[in-house]
Amino acid sequence: MLRREDLVEIALRYAWAFQGTWYKWGGDDPSGLDCSGLVVEVLQAVGLLDARRDLGAQALYQQYPAVKTPMPGCLAFWGGGPQAVGHVEMVVAICGDRVLTIGAKGGGSKTLTVDAAIRQNAFVKVRPVLGPGARTDFVGYNDPFLVR
């Protein structure tokens, strides 16, 4: 069985491969990804989520145990609180007190084409969880790599 660190490394290498992929509402393949589409693809690739499951941000939040201190591989969530999660990304690095995530962001339900994504600057990118350039509605972290 792979150690957590090894599985996280594989997952993060896979996630990095999607950097720059255009945002597409409901997208779950390299032609375009939304936030949960990226996370589900990565978790399925490393065997942490059944390949037949397609979960949104709220369902992913409920699927895995909450943690207070994030580590690479943890999921970060934003929205209106624990019952209203609307966005998910994966932690890729901890740099001092900054937590960086990779996620499909910048779009929304009307972002269905590459042209729309370009106009909205919507694609898979890295951003901090808190501070300049971050969303202000952070909810919390969960760790899909924890053994239950």
XYZ file of C-alpha atoms in Angstrom:
148
model
C 0.000 0.000 0.000
C 1.280 3.459 -0.876
C 2.093 5.884 1.918
C -0.046 9.030 2.164
C 2.901 11.139 0.996
C 3.400 9.005 -2.120
C -0.289 9.089 -3.038
C -0.450 12.858 -2.478
C 2.609 13.351 -4.700
C 0.975 11.396 -7.525
C -2.289 13.322 -7.110
C -0.559 16.705 -7.104
C 1.540 15.886 -10.183
C -1.680 14.963 -11.962
C -3.443 18.125 -10.768
C -0.528 20.305 -11.954
C -0.895 18.775 -15.423
C -4.270 20.550 -15.711
C -2.886 24.017 -14.944
C -4.046 26.381 -17.684
C -6.978 24.180 -18.746
C -10.019 26.336 -19.497
C -12.899 26.525 -17.056
C -16.125 24.968 -18.304
C -19.254 24.725 -16.161
C -19.929 21.023 -15.577
C -16.616 20.138 -17.239
C -14.760 17.030 -16.171
C -12.187 16.410 -18.877
C -9.240 18.218 -20.527
C -11.571 20.147 -22.866
C -12.686 22.142 -19.816
C -13.070 21.682 -16.074
C -15.101 23.224 -13.316
C -13.915 23.214 -9.702
C -15.375 19.888 -8.654
C -14.604 18.322 -12.042
C -10.886 18.901 -11.457
C -10.938 17.572 -7.885
C -13.042 14.521 -8.792
C -10.730 13.711 -11.713
C -7.664 13.840 -9.445
C -9.265 11.773 -6.660
C -10.472 9.165 -9.157
C -7.008 8.972 -10.736
C -5.435 7.929 -7.419
C -8.274 5.591 -6.426
C -9.807 7.688 -3.638
C -13.134 8.073 -5.404
C -15.044 5.527 -7.438
C -14.765 6.295 -11.149
C -18.547 6.231 -11.513
C -19.100 8.992 -8.939
C -19.434 12.611 -9.933
C -19.625 14.838 -6.859
C -20.089 18.577 -6.609
C -18.339 20.801 -4.073
C -20.969 20.297 -1.350
C -20.888 16.497 -1.699
C -17.062 16.499 -1.614
C -17.172 18.584 1.565
C -19.418 15.977 3.184
C -17.448 13.002 1.809
C -14.162 13.456 3.681
C -13.114 14.290 7.267
C -12.558 17.924 8.224
C -9.096 19.017 9.375
C -7.974 22.243 11.020
C -4.409 22.242 9.718
C -4.100 21.759 5.957
C -1.410 19.721 4.232
C -0.766 19.276 0.525
C -3.551 17.122 -0.876
C -6.240 18.522 1.406
C -9.324 20.045 -0.151
C -10.192 23.685 0.526
C -13.816 24.832 0.363
C -15.597 28.164 -0.077
C -19.244 29.189 0.058
C -21.949 30.319 2.427
C -20.971 27.911 5.222
C -20.863 24.131 5.827
C -24.355 23.639 4.375
C -23.783 25.916 1.373
C -20.395 24.971 -0.082
C -20.082 26.087 -3.675
C -16.382 25.877 -4.566
C -13.522 23.411 -4.009
C -9.783 23.375 -4.737
C -6.813 21.183 -3.760
C -3.979 22.375 -1.523
C -0.691 22.160 -3.436
C 1.734 23.900 -1.101
C 2.226 25.489 2.276
C 4.644 28.441 2.047
C 5.198 29.815 5.525
C 1.759 30.945 6.623
C 0.322 30.924 3.089
C -1.691 28.002 1.809
C -1.754 27.706 -1.990
C -4.378 25.771 -3.913
C -4.949 24.702 -7.485
C -8.445 24.938 -8.836
C -10.663 25.703 -11.791
C -11.910 29.206 -11.112
C -13.081 32.443 -12.575
C -16.134 31.100 -14.358
C -19.694 30.200 -13.514
C -22.818 28.564 -14.848
C -22.674 30.627 -18.057
C -19.060 29.666 -18.813
C -19.691 26.968 -21.411
C -17.165 27.796 -24.132
C -13.479 28.622 -24.400
C -14.419 32.102 -25.646
C -16.479 32.703 -22.497
C -13.623 31.393 -20.327
C -11.141 33.700 -22.054
C -13.404 36.721 -21.496
C -13.735 35.809 -17.792
C -10.071 34.829 -17.248
C -11.392 31.444 -16.128
C -9.018 28.484 -16.052
C -7.165 26.108 -13.721
C -4.763 28.260 -11.708
C -2.970 28.551 -8.381
C -4.088 31.053 -5.750
C -3.737 31.618 -1.982
C -6.539 30.527 0.348
C -6.408 33.767 2.360
C -5.026 37.244 1.730
C -4.637 39.293 -1.466
C -6.125 37.558 -4.481
C -8.198 35.150 -2.373
C -11.929 34.687 -1.978
C -13.389 35.959 1.276
C -15.918 33.169 1.921
C -13.567 30.376 3.030
C -15.345 27.467 4.799
C -12.642 24.947 5.743
C -10.401 22.020 4.826
C -11.034 18.299 4.428
C -8.497 15.530 3.859
C -9.432 12.822 1.338
C -6.131 11.046 2.036
C -6.921 10.246 5.669
C -7.663 6.573 6.274
C -11.027 6.137 7.926
